[in-house]
mmCIF file of C-alpha atoms in Angstrom:
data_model
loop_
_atom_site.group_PDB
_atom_site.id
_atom_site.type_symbol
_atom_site.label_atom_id
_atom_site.label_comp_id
_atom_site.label_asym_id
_atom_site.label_seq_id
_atom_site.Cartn_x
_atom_site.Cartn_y
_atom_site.Cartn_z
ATOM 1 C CA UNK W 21 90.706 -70.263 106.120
ATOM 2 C CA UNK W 22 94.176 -69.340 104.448
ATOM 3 C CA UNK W 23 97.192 -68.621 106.953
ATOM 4 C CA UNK W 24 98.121 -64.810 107.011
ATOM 5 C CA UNK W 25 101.670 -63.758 106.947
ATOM 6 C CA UNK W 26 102.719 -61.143 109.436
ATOM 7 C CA UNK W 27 103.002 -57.885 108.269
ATOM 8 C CA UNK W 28 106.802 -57.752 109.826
ATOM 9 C CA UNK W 29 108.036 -60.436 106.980
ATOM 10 C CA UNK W 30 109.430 -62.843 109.595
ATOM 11 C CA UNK W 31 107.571 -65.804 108.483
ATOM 12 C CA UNK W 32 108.366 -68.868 106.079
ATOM 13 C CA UNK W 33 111.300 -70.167 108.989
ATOM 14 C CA UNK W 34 113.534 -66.568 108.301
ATOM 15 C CA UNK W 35 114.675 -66.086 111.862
ATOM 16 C CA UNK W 36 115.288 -62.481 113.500
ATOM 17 C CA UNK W 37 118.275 -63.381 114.747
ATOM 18 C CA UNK W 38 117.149 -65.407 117.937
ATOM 19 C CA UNK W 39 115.139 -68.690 115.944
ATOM 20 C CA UNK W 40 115.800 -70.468 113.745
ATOM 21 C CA UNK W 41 116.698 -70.466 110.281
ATOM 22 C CA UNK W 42 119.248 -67.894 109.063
ATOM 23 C CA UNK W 43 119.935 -64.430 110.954
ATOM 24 C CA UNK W 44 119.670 -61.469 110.058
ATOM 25 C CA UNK W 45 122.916 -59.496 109.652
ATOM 26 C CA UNK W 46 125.130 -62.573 110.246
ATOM 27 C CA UNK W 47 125.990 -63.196 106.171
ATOM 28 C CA UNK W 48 124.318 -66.720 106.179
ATOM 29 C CA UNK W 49 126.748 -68.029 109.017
ATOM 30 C CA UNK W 50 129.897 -67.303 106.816
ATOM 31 C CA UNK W 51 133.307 -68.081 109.009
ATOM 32 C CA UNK W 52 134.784 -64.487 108.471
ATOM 33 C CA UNK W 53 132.178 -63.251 111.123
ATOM 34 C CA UNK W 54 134.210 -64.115 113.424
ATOM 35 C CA UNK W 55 137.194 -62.103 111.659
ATOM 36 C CA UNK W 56 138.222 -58.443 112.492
ATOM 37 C CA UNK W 57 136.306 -56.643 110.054
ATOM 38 C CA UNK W 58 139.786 -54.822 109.037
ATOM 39 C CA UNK W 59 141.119 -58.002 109.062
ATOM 40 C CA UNK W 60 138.612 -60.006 106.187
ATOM 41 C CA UNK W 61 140.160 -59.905 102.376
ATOM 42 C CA UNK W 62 137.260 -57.825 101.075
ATOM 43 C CA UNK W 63 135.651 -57.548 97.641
ATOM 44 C CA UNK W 64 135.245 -54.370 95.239
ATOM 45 C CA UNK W 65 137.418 -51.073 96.239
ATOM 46 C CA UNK W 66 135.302 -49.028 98.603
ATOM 47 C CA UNK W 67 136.971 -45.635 99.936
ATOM 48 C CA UNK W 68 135.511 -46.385 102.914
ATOM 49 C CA UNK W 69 137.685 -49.635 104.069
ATOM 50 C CA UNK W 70 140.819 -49.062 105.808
ATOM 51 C CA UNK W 71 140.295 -46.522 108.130
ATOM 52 C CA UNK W 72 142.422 -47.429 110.836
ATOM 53 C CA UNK W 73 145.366 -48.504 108.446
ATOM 54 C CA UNK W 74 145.865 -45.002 107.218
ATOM 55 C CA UNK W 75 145.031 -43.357 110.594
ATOM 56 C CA UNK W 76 148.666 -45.883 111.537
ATOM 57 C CA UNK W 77 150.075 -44.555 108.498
ATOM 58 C CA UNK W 78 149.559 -40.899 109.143
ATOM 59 C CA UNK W 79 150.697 -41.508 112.664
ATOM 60 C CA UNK W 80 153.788 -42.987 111.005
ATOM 61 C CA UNK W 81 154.632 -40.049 108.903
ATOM 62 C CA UNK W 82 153.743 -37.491 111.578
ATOM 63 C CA UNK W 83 156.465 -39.777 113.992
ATOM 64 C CA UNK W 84 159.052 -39.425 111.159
ATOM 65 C CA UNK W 85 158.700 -35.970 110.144
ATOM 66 C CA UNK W 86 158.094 -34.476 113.901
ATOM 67 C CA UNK W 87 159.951 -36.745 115.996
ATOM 68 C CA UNK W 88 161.602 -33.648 117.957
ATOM 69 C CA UNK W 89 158.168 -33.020 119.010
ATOM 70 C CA UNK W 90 157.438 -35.979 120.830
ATOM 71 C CA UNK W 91 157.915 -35.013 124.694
ATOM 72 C CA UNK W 92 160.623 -36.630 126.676
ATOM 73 C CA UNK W 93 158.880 -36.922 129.468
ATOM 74 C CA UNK W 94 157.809 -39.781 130.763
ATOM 75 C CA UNK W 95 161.022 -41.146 130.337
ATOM 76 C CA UNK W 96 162.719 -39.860 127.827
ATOM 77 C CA UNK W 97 160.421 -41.135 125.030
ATOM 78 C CA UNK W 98 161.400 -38.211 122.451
ATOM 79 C CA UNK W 99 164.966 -40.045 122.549
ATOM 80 C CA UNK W 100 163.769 -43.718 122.650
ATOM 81 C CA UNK W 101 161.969 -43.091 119.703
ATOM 82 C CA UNK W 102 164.989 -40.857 117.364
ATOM 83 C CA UNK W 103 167.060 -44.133 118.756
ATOM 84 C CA UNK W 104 164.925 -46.491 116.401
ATOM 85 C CA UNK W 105 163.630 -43.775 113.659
ATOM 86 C CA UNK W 106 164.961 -45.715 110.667
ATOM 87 C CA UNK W 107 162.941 -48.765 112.229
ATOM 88 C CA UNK W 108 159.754 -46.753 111.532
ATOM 89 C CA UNK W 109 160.037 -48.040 107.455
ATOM 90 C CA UNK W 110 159.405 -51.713 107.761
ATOM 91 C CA UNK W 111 155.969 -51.336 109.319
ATOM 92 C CA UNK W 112 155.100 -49.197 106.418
ATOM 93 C CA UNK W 113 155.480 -52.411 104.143
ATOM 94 C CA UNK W 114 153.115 -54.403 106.590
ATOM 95 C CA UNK W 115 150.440 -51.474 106.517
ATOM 96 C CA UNK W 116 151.006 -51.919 102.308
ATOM 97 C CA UNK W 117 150.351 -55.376 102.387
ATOM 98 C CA UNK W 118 147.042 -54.827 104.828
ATOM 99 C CA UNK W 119 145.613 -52.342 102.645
ATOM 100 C CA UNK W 120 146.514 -54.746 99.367
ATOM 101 C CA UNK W 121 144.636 -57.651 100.860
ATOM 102 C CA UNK W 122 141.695 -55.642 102.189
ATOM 103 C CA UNK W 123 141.831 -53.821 98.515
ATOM 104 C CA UNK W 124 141.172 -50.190 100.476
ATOM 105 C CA UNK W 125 142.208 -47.225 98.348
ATOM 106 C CA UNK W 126 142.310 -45.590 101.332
ATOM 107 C CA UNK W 127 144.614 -46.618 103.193
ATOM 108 C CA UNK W 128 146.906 -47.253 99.856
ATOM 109 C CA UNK W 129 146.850 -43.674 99.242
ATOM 110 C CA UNK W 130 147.742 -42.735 102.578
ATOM 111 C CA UNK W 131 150.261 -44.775 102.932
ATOM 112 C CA UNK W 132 152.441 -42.254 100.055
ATOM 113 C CA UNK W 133 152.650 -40.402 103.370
ATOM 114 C CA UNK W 134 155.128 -42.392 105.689
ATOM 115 C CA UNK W 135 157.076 -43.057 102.680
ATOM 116 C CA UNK W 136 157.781 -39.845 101.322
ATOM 117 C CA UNK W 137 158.626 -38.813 105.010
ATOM 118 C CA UNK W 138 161.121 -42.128 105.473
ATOM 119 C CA UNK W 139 162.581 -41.175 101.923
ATOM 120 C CA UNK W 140 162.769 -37.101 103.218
ATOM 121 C CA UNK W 141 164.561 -38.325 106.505
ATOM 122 C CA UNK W 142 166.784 -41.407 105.579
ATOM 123 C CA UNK W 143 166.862 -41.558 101.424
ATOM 124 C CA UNK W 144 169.898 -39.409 101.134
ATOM 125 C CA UNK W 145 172.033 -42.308 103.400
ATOM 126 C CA UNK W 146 171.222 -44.729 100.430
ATOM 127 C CA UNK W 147 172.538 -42.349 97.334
ATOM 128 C CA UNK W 148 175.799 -43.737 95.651
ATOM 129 C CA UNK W 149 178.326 -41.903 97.468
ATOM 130 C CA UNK W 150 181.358 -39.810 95.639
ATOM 131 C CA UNK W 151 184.717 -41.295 94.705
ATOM 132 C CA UNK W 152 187.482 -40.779 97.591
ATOM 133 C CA UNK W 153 189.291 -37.666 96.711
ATOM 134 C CA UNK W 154 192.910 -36.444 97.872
ATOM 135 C CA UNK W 155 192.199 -34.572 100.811
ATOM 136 C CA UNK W 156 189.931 -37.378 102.553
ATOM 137 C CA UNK W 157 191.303 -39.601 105.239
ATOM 138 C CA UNK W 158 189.967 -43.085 106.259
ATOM 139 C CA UNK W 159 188.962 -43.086 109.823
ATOM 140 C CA UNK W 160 187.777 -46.177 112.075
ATOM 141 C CA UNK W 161 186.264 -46.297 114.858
ATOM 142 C CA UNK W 162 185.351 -49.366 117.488
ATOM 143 C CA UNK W 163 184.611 -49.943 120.604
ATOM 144 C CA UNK W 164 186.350 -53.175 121.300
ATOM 145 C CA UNK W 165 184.366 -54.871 124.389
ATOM 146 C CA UNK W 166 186.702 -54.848 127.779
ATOM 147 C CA UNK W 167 186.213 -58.799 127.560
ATOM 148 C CA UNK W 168 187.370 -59.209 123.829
ATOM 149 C CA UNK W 169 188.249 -62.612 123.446
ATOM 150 C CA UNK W 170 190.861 -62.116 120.144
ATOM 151 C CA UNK W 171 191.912 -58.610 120.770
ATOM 152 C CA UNK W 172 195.028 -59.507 118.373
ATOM 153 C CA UNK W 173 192.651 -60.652 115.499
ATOM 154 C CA UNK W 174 190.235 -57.908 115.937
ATOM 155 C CA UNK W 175 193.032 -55.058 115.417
ATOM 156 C CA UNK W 176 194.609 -57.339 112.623
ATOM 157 C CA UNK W 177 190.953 -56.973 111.045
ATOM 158 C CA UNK W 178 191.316 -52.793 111.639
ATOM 159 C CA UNK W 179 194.202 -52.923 110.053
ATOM 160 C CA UNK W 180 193.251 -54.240 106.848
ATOM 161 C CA UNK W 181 191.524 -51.611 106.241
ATOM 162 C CA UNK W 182 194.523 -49.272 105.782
ATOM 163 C CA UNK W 183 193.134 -46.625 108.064
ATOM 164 C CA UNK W 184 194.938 -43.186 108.616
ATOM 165 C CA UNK W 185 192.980 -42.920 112.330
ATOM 166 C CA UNK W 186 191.849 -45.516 114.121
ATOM 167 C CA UNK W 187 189.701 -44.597 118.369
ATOM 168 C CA UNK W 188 189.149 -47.670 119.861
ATOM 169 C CA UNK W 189 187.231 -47.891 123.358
ATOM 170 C CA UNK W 190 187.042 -50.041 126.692
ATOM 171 C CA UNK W 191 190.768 -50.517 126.168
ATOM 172 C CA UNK W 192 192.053 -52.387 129.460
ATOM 173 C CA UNK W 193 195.231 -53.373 130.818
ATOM 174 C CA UNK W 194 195.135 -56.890 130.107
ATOM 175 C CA UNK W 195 194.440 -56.353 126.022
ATOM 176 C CA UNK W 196 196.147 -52.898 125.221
ATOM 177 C CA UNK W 197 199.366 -54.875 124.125
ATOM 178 C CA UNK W 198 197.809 -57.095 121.697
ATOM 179 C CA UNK W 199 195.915 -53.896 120.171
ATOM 180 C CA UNK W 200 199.384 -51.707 120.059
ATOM 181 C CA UNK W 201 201.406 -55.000 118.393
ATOM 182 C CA UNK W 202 198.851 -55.014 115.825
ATOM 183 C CA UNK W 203 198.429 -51.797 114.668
ATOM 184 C CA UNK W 204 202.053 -50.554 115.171
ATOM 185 C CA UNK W 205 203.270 -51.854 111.746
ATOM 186 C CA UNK W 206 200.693 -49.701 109.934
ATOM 187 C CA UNK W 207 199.883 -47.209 112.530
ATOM 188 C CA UNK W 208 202.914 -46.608 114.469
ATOM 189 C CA UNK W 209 201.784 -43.564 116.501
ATOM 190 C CA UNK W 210 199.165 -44.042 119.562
ATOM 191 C CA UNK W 211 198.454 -42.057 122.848
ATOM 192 C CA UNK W 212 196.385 -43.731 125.461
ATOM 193 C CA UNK W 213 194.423 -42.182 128.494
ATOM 194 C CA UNK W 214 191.980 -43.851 130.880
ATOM 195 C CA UNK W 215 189.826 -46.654 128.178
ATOM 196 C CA UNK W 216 190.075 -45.079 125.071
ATOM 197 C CA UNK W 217 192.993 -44.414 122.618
ATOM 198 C CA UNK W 218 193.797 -43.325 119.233
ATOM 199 C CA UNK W 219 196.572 -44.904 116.975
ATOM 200 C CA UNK W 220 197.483 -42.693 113.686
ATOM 201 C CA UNK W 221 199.480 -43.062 110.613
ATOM 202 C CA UNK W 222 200.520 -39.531 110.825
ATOM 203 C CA UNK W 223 202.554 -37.944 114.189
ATOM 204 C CA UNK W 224 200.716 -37.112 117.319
ATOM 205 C CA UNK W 225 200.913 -34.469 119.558
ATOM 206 C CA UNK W 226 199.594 -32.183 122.229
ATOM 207 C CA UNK W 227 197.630 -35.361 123.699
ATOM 208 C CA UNK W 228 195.714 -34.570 127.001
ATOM 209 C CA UNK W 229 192.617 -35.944 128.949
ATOM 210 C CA UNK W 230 189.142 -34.360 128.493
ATOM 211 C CA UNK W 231 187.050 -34.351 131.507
ATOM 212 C CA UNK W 232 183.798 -35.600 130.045
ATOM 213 C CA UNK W 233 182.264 -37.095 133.305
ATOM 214 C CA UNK W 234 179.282 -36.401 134.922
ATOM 215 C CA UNK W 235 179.209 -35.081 137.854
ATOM 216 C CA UNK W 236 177.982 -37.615 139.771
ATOM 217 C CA UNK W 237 181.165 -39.918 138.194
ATOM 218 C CA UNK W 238 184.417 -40.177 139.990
ATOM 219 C CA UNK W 239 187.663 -38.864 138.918
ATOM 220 C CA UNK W 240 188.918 -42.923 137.995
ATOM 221 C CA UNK W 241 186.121 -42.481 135.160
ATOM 222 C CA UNK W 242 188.214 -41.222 131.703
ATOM 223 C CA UNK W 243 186.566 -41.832 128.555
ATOM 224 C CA UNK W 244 187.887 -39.038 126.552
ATOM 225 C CA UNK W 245 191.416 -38.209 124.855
ATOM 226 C CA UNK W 246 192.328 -35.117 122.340
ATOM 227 C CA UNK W 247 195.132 -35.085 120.255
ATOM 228 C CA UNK W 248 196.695 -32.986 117.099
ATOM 229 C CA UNK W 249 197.682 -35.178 114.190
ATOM 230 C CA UNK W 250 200.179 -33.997 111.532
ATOM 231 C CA UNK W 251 198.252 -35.240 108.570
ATOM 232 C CA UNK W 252 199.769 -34.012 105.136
ATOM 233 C CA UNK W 253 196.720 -31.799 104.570
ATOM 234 C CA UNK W 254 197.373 -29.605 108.028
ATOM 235 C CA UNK W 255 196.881 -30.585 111.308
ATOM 236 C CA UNK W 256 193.491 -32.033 112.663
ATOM 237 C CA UNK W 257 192.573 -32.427 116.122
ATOM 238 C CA UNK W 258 191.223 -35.772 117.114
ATOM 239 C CA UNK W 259 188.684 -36.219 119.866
ATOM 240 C CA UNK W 260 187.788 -39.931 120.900
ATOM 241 C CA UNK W 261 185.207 -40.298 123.045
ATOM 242 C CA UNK W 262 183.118 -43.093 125.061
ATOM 243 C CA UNK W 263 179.789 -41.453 126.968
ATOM 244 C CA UNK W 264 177.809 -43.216 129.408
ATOM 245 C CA UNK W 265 175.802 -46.204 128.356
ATOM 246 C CA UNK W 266 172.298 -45.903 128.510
ATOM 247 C CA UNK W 267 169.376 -48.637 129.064
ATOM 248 C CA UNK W 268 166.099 -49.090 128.300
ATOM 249 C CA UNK W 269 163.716 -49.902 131.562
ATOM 250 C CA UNK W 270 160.331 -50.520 132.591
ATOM 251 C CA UNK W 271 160.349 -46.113 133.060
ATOM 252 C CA UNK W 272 161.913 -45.678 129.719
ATOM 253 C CA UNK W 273 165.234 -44.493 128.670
ATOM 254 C CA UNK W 274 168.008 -44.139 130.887
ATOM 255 C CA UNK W 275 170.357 -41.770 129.367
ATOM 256 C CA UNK W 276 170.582 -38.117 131.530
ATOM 257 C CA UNK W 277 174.234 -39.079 132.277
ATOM 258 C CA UNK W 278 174.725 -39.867 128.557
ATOM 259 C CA UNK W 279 173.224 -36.729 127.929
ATOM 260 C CA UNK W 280 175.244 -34.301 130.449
ATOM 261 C CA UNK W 281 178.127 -35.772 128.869
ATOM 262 C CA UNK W 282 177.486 -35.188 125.488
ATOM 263 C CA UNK W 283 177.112 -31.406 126.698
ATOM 264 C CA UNK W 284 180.713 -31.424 128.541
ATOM 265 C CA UNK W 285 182.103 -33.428 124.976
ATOM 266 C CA UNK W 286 180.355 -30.169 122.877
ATOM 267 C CA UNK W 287 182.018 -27.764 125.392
ATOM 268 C CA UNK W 288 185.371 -29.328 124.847
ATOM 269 C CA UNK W 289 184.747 -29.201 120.933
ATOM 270 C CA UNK W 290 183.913 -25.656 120.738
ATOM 271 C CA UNK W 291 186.598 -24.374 122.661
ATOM 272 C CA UNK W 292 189.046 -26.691 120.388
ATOM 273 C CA UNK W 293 191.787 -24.480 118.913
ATOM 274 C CA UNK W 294 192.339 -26.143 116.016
ATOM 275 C CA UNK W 295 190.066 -25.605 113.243
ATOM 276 C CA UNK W 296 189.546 -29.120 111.665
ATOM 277 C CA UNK W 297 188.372 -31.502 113.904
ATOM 278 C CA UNK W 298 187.267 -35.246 114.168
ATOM 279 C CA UNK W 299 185.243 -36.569 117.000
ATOM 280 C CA UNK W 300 185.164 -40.716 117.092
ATOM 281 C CA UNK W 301 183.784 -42.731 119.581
ATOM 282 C CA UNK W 302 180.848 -44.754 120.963
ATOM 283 C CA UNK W 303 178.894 -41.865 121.798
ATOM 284 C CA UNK W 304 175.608 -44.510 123.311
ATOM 285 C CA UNK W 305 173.367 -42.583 120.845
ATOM 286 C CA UNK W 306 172.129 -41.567 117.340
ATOM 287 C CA UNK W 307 172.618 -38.519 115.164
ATOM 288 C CA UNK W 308 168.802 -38.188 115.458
ATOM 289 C CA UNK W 309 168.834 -38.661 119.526
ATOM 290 C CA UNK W 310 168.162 -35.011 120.728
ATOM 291 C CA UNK W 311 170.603 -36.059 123.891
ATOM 292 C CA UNK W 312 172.937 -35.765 121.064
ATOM 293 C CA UNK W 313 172.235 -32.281 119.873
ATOM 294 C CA UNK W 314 175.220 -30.161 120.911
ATOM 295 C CA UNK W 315 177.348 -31.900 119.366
ATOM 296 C CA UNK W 316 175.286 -32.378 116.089
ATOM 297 C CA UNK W 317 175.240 -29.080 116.203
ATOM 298 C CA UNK W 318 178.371 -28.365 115.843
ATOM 299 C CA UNK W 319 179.821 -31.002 113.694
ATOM 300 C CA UNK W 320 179.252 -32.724 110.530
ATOM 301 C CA UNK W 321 177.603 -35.691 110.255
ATOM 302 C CA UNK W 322 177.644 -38.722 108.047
ATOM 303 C CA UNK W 323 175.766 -38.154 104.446
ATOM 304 C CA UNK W 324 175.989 -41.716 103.100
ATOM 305 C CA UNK W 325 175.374 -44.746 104.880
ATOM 306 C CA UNK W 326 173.935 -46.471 107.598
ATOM 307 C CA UNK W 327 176.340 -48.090 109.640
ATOM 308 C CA UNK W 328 174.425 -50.338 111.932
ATOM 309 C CA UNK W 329 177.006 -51.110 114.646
ATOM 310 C CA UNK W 330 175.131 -52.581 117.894
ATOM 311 C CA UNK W 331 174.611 -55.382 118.741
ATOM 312 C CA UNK W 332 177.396 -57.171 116.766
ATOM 313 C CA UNK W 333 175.300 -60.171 116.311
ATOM 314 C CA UNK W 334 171.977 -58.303 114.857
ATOM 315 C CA UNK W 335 172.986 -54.635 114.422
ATOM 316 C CA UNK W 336 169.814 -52.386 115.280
ATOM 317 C CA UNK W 337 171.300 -48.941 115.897
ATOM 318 C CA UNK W 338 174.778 -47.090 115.247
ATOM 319 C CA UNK W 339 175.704 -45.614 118.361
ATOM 320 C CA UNK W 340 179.739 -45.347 116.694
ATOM 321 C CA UNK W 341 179.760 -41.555 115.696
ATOM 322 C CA UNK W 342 182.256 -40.505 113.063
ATOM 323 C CA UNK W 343 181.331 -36.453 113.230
ATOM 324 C CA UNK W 344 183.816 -33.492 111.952
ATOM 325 C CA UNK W 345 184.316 -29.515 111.395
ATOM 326 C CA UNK W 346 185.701 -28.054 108.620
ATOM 327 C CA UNK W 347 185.504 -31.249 107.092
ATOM 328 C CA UNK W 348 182.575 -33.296 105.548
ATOM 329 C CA UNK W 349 182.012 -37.422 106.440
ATOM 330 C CA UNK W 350 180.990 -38.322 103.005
ATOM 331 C CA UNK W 351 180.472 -41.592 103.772
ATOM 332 C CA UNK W 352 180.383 -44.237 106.588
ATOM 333 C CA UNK W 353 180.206 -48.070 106.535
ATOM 334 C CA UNK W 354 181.120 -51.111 108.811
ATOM 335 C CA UNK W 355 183.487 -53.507 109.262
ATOM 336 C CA UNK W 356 183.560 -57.039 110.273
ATOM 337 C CA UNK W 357 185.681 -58.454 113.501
ATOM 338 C CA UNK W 358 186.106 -61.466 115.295
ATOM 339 C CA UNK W 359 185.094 -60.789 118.426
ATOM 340 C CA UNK W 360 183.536 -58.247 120.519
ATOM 341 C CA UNK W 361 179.968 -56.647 120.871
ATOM 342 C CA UNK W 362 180.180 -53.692 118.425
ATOM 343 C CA UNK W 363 181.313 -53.770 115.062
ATOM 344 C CA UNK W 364 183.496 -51.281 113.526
ATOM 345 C CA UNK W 365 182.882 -48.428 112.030
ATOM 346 C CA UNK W 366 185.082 -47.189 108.719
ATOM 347 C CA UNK W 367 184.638 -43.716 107.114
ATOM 348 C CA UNK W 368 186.097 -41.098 104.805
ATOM 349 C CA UNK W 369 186.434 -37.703 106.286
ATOM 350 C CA UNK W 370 187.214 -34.922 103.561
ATOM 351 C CA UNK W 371 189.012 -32.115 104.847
ATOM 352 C CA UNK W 372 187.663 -28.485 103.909
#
């Protein structure tokens, strides 16, 4: 009597998935099923592969184009994440490379989104800048590390520059010297207070304090100077400034005393008599930082450039502000030094 097959098909050794032979649904025991699907190089286009890489790359563009959205609470993420914005570009490449390999049109297309929003906020800093022009001065600015190991060498580098301003911060007793026999041949007028100073090719005067501390702070904390230089396009008022440092924890971001003086630095600016002014300093933040927004709303900010100045060794953010009124930055670089923890920062300030 001849053998029946089973209606079901699972005769002739073809398994179900629990004997032997080859399982169902397994692709014939192939290695990349036990890859990520997302992961496996795939084989024709299909529009529907790569799923989750465009829902990262639309996350991406939304983070870029509506970062003032993001909450700051719990801890101050909003700020955390305008402190890295630019960083949000190189992931984009990974994503493109993904979506390459696992040949999803997808994804590919969705990726134009992050970078047409990276090119909206950041593309203008790469443009060619314009040639310096006769009312512009050359401004540096540097926080110079209160354990500078070649404070001489590090204002001989400032100097080579042939500033007409140069702020320097965390100025101490034991360096201030070697910083005024530096700069004195090129820059032979300088008013100190507190840590920060400001040496100038052009007279100084009307120098004062500004009380930028927070209130919490006591009254041996002075981080801020004004004065009027006598430049030979009218006189400019100069603040230098160095806010609270901020740090990143386990709870996020701590910068509210950053912040609350940032608001007493905008104060100070706005009430500034003088109609062109220059703020310099190492302001702990970025022109995208909302903890920065009174004063970016009140001055000018860089156009051209991007001016990486912290850490010296592997620059990731520029927290050295070069910011104006009545007067445009057009554009803003960096310098190198031998020593210290920041690296300068040089621009060109043209004066309205």
């Amino acid at each position: 009597m001849a053998e029946r097959t089973p209606p079901d098909g699972t005769g002739s050794g073809i398994g179900t998935g629990t004997g032997g032979g080859v399982a169902r649904g397994t692709g014939g025991g192939s290695a990349d099923g036990a890859r990520p699907r997302w992961w496996r190089p795939a084989g024709p286009l299909s529009w529907r592969r790569g799923r989750v890489l465009a829902a990262l790359a639309v996350l991406i563009a939304a983070l870029l184009l509506l970062h003032r959205q993001v909450p700051q609470t719990p801890g101050r993420i909003g700020s955390l994440l305008e402190s890295f914005l630019p960083w949000l570009g190189p992931p984009v490449l990974l994503l493109l490379a993904l979506a390459l390999l696992r040949r999803a049109p997808l994804a590919l297309a969705a990726l134009v989104l992050p970078a047409v929003a990276w090119a909206w906020v950041f593309g203008e800093l790469l443009l060619p800048g314009t040639a310096p022009g006769p009312r512009e001065l050359v401004v540096v600015q540097l926080n110079v590390s209160d354990d500078n190991a070649d404070p001489e060498g590090t204002a001989r580098a400032l100097a080579a520059a042939d500033p007409d301003l140069v702020a320097l911060e965390e100025l101490v007793p034991g360096s201030r010297a070697a910083y005024e026999r530096a700069l004195a041949p090129r820059l032979p007028y300088h008013v100190v207070h507190g840590t920060v100073g400001l040496w100038s090719r052009y007279p100084l005067s009307g120098d004062r304090q500004t009380d930028i501390r927070p209130e919490s702070f006591g009254d041996d904390w002075n981080r801020g100077l004004r004065a009027v230089a006598a430049t030979p396009r009218g006189e400019v008022a100069v603040h230098v400034a160095h806010l609270p440092s901020v740090r990143v924890t386990p709870r996020g971001l701590a910068s509210a005393r950053r912040d609350e003086s940032a608001a007493r630095l905008a104060r100070e600016v706005a009430a500034e008599p003088v109609r062109r002014v220059i703020l310099l300093g190492d302001l702990n933040g970025t022109v995208q930082d909302r903890g920065l927004a009174p004063l970016t709303a009140l001055l000018n900010v860089p156009e051209r450039g991007f001016a990486l100045s912290f850490p010296r060794a592997f620059p990731l953010v520029r927290i050295d502000q070069v910011m104006a009124r009545a007067a445009t930055v057009p554009r803003i670089g960096t310098l190198r030094v031998p020593s210290g923890d920041h690296l300068p920062v040089l621009a060109r300030v043209a004066l309205d």
